[in-house]
mmCIF file of C-alpha atoms in Angstrom:
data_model
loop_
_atom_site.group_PDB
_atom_site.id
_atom_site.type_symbol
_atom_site.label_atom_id
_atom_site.label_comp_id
_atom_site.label_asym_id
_atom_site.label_seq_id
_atom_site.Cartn_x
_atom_site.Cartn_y
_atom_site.Cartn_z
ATOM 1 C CA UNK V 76 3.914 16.017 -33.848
ATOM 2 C CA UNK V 77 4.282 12.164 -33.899
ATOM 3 C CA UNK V 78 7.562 12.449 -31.870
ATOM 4 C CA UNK V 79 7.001 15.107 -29.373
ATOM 5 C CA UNK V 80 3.558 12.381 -28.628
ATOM 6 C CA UNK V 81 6.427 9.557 -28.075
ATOM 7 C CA UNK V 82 8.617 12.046 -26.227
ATOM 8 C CA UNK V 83 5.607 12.658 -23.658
ATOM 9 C CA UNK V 84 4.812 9.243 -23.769
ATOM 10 C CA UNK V 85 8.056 8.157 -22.709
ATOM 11 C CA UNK V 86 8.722 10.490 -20.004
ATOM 12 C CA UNK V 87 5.506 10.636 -18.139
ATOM 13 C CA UNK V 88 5.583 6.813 -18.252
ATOM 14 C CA UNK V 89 9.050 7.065 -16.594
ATOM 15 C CA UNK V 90 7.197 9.880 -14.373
ATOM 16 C CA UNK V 91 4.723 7.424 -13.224
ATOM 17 C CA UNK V 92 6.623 4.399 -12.703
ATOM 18 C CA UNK V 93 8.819 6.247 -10.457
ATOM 19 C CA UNK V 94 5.515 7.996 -8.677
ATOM 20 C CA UNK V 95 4.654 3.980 -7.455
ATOM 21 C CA UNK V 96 7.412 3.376 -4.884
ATOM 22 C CA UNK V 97 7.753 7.121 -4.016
ATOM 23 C CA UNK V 98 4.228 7.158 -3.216
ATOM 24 C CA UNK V 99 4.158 3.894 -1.101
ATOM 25 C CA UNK V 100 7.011 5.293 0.850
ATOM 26 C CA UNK V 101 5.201 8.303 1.667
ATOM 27 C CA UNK V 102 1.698 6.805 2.098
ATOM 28 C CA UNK V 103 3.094 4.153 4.338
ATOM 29 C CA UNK V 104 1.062 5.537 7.541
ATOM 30 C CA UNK V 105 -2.556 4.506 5.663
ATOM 31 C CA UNK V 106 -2.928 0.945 6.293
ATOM 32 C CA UNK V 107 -4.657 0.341 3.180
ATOM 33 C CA UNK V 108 -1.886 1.468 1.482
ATOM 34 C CA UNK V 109 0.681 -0.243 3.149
ATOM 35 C CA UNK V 110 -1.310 -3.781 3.194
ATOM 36 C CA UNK V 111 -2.448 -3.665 -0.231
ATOM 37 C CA UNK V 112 0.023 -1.155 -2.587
ATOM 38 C CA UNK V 113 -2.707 -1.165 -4.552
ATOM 39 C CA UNK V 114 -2.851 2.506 -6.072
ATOM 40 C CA UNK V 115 0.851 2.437 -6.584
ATOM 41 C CA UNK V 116 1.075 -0.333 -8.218
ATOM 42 C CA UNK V 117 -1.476 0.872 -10.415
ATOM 43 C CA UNK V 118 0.586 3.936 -10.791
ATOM 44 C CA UNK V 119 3.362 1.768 -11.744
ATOM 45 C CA UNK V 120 1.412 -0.499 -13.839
ATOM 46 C CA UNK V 121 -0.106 2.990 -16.069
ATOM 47 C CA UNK V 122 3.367 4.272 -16.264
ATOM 48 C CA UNK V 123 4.928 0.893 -17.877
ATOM 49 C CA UNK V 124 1.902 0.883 -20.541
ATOM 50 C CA UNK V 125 2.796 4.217 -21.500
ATOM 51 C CA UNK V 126 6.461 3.617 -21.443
ATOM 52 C CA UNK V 127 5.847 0.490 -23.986
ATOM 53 C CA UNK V 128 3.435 2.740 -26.236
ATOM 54 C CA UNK V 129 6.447 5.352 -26.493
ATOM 55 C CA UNK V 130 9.226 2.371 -27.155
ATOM 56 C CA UNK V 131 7.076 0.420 -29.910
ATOM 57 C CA UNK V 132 5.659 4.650 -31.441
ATOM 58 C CA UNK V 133 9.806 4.979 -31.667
ATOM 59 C CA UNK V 134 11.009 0.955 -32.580
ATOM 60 C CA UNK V 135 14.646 2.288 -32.050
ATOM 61 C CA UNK V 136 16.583 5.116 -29.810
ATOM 62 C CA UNK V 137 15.889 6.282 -26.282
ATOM 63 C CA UNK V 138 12.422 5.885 -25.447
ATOM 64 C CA UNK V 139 13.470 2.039 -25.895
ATOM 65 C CA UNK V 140 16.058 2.748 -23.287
ATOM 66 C CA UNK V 141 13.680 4.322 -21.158
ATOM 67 C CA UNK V 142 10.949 1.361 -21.134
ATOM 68 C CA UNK V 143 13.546 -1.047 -20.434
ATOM 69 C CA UNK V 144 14.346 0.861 -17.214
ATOM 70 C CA UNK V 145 10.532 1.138 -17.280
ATOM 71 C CA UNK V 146 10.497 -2.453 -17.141
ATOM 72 C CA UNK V 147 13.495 -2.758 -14.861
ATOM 73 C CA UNK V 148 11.943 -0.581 -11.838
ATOM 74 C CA UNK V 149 8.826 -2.288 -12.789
ATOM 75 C CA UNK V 150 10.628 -6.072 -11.741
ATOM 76 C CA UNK V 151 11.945 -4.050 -8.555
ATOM 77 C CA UNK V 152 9.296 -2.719 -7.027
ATOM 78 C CA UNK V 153 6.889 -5.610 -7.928
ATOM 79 C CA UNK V 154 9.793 -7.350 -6.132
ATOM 80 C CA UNK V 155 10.490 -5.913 -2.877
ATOM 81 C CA UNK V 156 6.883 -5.877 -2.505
ATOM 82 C CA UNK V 157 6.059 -9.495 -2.784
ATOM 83 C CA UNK V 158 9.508 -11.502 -2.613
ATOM 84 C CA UNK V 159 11.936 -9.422 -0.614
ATOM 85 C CA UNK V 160 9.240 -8.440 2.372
ATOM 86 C CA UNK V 161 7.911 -11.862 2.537
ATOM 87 C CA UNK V 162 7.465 -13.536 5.268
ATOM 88 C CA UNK V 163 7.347 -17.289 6.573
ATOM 89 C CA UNK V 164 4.624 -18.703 7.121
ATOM 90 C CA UNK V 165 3.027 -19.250 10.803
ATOM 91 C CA UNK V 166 3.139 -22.568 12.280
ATOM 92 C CA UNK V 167 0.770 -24.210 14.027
ATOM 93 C CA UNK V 168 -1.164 -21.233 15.426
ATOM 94 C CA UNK V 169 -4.036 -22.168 17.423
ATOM 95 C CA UNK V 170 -7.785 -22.645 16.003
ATOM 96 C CA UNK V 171 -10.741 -20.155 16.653
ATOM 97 C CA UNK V 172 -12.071 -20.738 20.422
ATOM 98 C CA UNK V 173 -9.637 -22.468 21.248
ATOM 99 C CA UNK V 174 -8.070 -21.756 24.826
ATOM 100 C CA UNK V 175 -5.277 -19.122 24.439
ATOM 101 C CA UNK V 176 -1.869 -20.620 25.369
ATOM 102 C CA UNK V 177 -0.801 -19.166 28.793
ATOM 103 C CA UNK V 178 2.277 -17.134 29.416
ATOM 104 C CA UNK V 179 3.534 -15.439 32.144
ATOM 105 C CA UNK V 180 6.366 -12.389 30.537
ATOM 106 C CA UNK V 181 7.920 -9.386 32.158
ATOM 107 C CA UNK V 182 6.856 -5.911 31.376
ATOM 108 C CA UNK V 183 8.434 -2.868 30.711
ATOM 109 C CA UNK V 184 8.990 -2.844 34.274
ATOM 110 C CA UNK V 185 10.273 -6.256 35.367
ATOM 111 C CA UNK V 186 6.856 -6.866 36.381
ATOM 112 C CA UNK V 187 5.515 -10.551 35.738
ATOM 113 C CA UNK V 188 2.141 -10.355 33.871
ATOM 114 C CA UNK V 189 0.329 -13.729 33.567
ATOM 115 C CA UNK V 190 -2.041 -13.852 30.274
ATOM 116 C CA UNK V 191 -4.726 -16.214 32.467
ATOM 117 C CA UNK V 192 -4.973 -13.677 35.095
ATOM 118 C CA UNK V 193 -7.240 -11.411 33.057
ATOM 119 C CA UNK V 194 -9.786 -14.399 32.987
ATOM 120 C CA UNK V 195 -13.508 -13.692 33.692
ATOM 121 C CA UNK V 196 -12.174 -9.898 33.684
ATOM 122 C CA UNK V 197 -12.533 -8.793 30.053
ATOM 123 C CA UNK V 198 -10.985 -9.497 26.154
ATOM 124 C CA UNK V 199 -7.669 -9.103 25.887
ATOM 125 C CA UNK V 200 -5.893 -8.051 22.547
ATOM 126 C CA UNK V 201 -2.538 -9.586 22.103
ATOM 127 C CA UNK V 202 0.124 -7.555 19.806
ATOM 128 C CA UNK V 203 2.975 -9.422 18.400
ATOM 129 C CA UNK V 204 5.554 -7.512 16.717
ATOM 130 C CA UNK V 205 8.733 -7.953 15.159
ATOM 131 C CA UNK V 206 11.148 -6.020 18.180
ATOM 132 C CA UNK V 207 13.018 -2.358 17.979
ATOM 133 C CA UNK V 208 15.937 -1.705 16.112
ATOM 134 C CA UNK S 6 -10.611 -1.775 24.179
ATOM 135 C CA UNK S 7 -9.181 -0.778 27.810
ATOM 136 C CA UNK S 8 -12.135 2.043 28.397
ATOM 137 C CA UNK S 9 -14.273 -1.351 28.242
ATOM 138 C CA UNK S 10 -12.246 -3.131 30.819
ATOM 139 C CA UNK S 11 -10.344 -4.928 28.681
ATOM 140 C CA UNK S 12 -6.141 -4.976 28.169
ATOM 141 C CA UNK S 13 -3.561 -4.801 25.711
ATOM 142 C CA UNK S 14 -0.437 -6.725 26.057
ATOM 143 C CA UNK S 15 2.166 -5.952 23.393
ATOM 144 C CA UNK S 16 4.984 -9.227 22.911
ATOM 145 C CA UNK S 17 8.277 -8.630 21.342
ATOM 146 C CA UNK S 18 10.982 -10.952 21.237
ATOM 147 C CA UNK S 19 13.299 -7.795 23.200
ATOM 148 C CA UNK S 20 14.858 -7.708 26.355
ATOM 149 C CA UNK S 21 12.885 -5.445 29.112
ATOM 150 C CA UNK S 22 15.261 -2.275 28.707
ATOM 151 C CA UNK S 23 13.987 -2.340 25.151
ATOM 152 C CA UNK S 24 10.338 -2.835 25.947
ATOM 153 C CA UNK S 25 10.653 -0.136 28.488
ATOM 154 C CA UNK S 26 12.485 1.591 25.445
ATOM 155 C CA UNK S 27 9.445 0.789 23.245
ATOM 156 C CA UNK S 28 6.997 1.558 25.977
ATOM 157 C CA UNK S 29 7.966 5.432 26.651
ATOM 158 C CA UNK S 30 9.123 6.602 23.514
ATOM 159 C CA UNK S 31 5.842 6.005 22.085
ATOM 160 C CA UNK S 32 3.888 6.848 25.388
ATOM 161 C CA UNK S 33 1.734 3.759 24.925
ATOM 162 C CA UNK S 34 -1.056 3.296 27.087
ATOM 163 C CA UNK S 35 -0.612 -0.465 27.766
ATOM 164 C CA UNK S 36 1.962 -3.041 28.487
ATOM 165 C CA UNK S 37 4.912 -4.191 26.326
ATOM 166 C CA UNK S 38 5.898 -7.812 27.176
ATOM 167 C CA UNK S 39 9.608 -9.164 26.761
ATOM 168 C CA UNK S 40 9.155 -12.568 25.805
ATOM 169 C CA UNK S 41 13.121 -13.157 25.793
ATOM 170 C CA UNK S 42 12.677 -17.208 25.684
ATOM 171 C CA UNK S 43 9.901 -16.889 22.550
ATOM 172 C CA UNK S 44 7.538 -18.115 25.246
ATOM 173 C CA UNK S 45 4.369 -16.974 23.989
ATOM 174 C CA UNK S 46 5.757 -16.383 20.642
ATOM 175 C CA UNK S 47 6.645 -19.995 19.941
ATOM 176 C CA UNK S 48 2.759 -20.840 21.766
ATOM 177 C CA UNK S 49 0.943 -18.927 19.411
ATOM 178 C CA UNK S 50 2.921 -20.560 16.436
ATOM 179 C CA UNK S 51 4.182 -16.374 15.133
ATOM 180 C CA UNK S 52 7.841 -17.267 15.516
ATOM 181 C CA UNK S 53 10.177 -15.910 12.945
ATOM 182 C CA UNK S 54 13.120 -18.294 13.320
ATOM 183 C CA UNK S 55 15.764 -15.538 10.813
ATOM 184 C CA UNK S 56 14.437 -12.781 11.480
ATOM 185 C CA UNK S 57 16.557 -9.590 10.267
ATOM 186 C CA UNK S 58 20.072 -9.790 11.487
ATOM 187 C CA UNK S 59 19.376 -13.821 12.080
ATOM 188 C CA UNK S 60 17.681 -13.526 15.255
ATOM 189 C CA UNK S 61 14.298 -15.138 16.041
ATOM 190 C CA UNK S 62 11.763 -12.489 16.587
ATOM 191 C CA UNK S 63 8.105 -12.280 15.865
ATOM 192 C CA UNK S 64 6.023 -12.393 12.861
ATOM 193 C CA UNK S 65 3.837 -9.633 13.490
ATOM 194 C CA UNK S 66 0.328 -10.772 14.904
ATOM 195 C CA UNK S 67 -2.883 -9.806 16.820
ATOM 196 C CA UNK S 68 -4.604 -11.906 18.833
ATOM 197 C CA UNK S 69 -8.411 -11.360 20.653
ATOM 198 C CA UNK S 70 -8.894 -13.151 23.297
ATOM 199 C CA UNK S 71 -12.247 -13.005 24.968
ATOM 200 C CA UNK S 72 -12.760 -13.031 28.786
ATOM 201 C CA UNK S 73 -13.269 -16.654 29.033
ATOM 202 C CA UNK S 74 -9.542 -16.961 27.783
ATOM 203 C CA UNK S 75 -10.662 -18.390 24.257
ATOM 204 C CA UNK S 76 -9.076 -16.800 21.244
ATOM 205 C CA UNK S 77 -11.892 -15.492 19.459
ATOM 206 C CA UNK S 78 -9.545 -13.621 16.332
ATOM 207 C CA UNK S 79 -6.108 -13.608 14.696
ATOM 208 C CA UNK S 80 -4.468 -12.209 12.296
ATOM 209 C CA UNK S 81 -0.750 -13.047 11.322
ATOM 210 C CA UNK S 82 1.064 -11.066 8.585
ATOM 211 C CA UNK S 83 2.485 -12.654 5.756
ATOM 212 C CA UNK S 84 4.686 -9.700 4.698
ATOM 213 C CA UNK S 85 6.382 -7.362 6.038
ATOM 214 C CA UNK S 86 4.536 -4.028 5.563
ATOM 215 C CA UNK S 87 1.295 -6.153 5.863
ATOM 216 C CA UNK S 88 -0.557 -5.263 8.967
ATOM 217 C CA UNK S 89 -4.115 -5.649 10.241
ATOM 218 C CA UNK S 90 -6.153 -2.623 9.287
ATOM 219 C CA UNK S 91 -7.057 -0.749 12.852
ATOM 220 C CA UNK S 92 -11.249 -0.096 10.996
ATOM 221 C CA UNK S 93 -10.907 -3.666 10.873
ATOM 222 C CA UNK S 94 -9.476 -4.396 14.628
ATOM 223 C CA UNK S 95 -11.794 -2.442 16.080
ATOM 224 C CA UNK S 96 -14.639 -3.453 14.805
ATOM 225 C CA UNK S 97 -13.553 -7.862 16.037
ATOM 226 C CA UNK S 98 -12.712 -5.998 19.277
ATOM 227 C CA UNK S 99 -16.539 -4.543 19.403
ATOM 228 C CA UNK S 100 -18.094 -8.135 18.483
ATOM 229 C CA UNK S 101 -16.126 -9.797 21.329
ATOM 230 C CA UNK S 102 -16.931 -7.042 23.933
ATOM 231 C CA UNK S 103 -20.381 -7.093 22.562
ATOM 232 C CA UNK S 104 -20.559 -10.927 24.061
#
């Protein structure tokens, strides 16, 4: 009885630590998600507990195997998240009502489009992103 | 934003074949800027000197600039899958049309 509990323990801890990043990969369209990892790492964090329960329940054997690569996948996806994906910080980016920096770029077209040529027309909403590849 | 006579202006550190690229593969409904010489990019302090592949590109960023040209919101990202939540865009775009 004791042992098929440690057996379950160990394997839907595995379960759930693997659940984290598969999730986040396939919940990357909800912003939330993508910002924050939040439930998956949750997911992640549930499935190590479990995996630890099953390793100390057996002391020896493969459910101490298992929480090690518990703990492994654990390191990796707690990794990529906040070390790998990081990114430097901005510099110098200008202050709250502060006049916007003027530019004048080419469009998809070749057309020149001047930022302060919008003045006294409306907001504009400026999107920076990192390119196509 | 643009039914209330305002614009978007995407930036992207591309050259215009890619922005044009960019622009019709995803049928977007407003202009995508090739800012080639990190122009604006370097001006509004989002440059990402190694970028993948070693390049400079841009960190990614939003800007709201209200129609008196001051910047009235930002919002840089500080990782990579980190981006500004659109519930939350609109609603800074509402308060500076609301002005």
């Amino acid at each position: 009885m004791s042992t098929t509990t440690t057996t379950w323990l160990a394997i839907s801890g595995l379960a759930l630590v693997l659940a984290g990043p598969i999730s986040y990969a396939l919940l990357l369209r909800v912003p939330w998600v993508r910002s924050t990892a939040a439930p998956n790492l949750a997911l992640v964090a549930v499935g190590l507990a479990l995996g630890l329960i099953a390793a100390v329940r057996a002391r020896h054997g493969w459910p101490v195997w298992l929480a090690a690569g518990d703990v492994l996948l654990t390191l990796m996806f707690v990794g990529a998240l906040f070390g790998l994906f990081r990114l430097p910080a901005p510099s110098q980016v200008p202050g709250e009502q502060a006049p916007a920096p003027d530019f004048t770029l080419p469009d998809q077209d070749g057309q020149p489009v001047t930022l302060s040529s919008f003045r006294g027309k409306g907001p504009v909403l400026l999107v920076f992103y990192r390119g196509h590849w | 934003m643009q039914q209330a006579g305002g614009t978007v202006l995407a930036i992207a550190s591309d050259p215009v074949p890619k922005c044009r690229q960019v622009h019709q593969a995803n049928g977007l409904p407003f202009a995508v800027l090739s800012d080639v010489d990190l122009q604006a990019i370097t001006a509004f302090g989002v440059l990402h000197q190694k970028g993948p592949r070693g390049k400079p590109i841009a960190l990614p960023a939003n800007f709201l600039i209200d129609a008196d040209g001051r910047l009235r919101w930002g919002h840089v990202s500080r990782r990579v899958q980190d981006r500004v939540d659109p519930a939350d865009l609109i609603q800074h775009v509402r308060h500076v049309i609301d002005l």
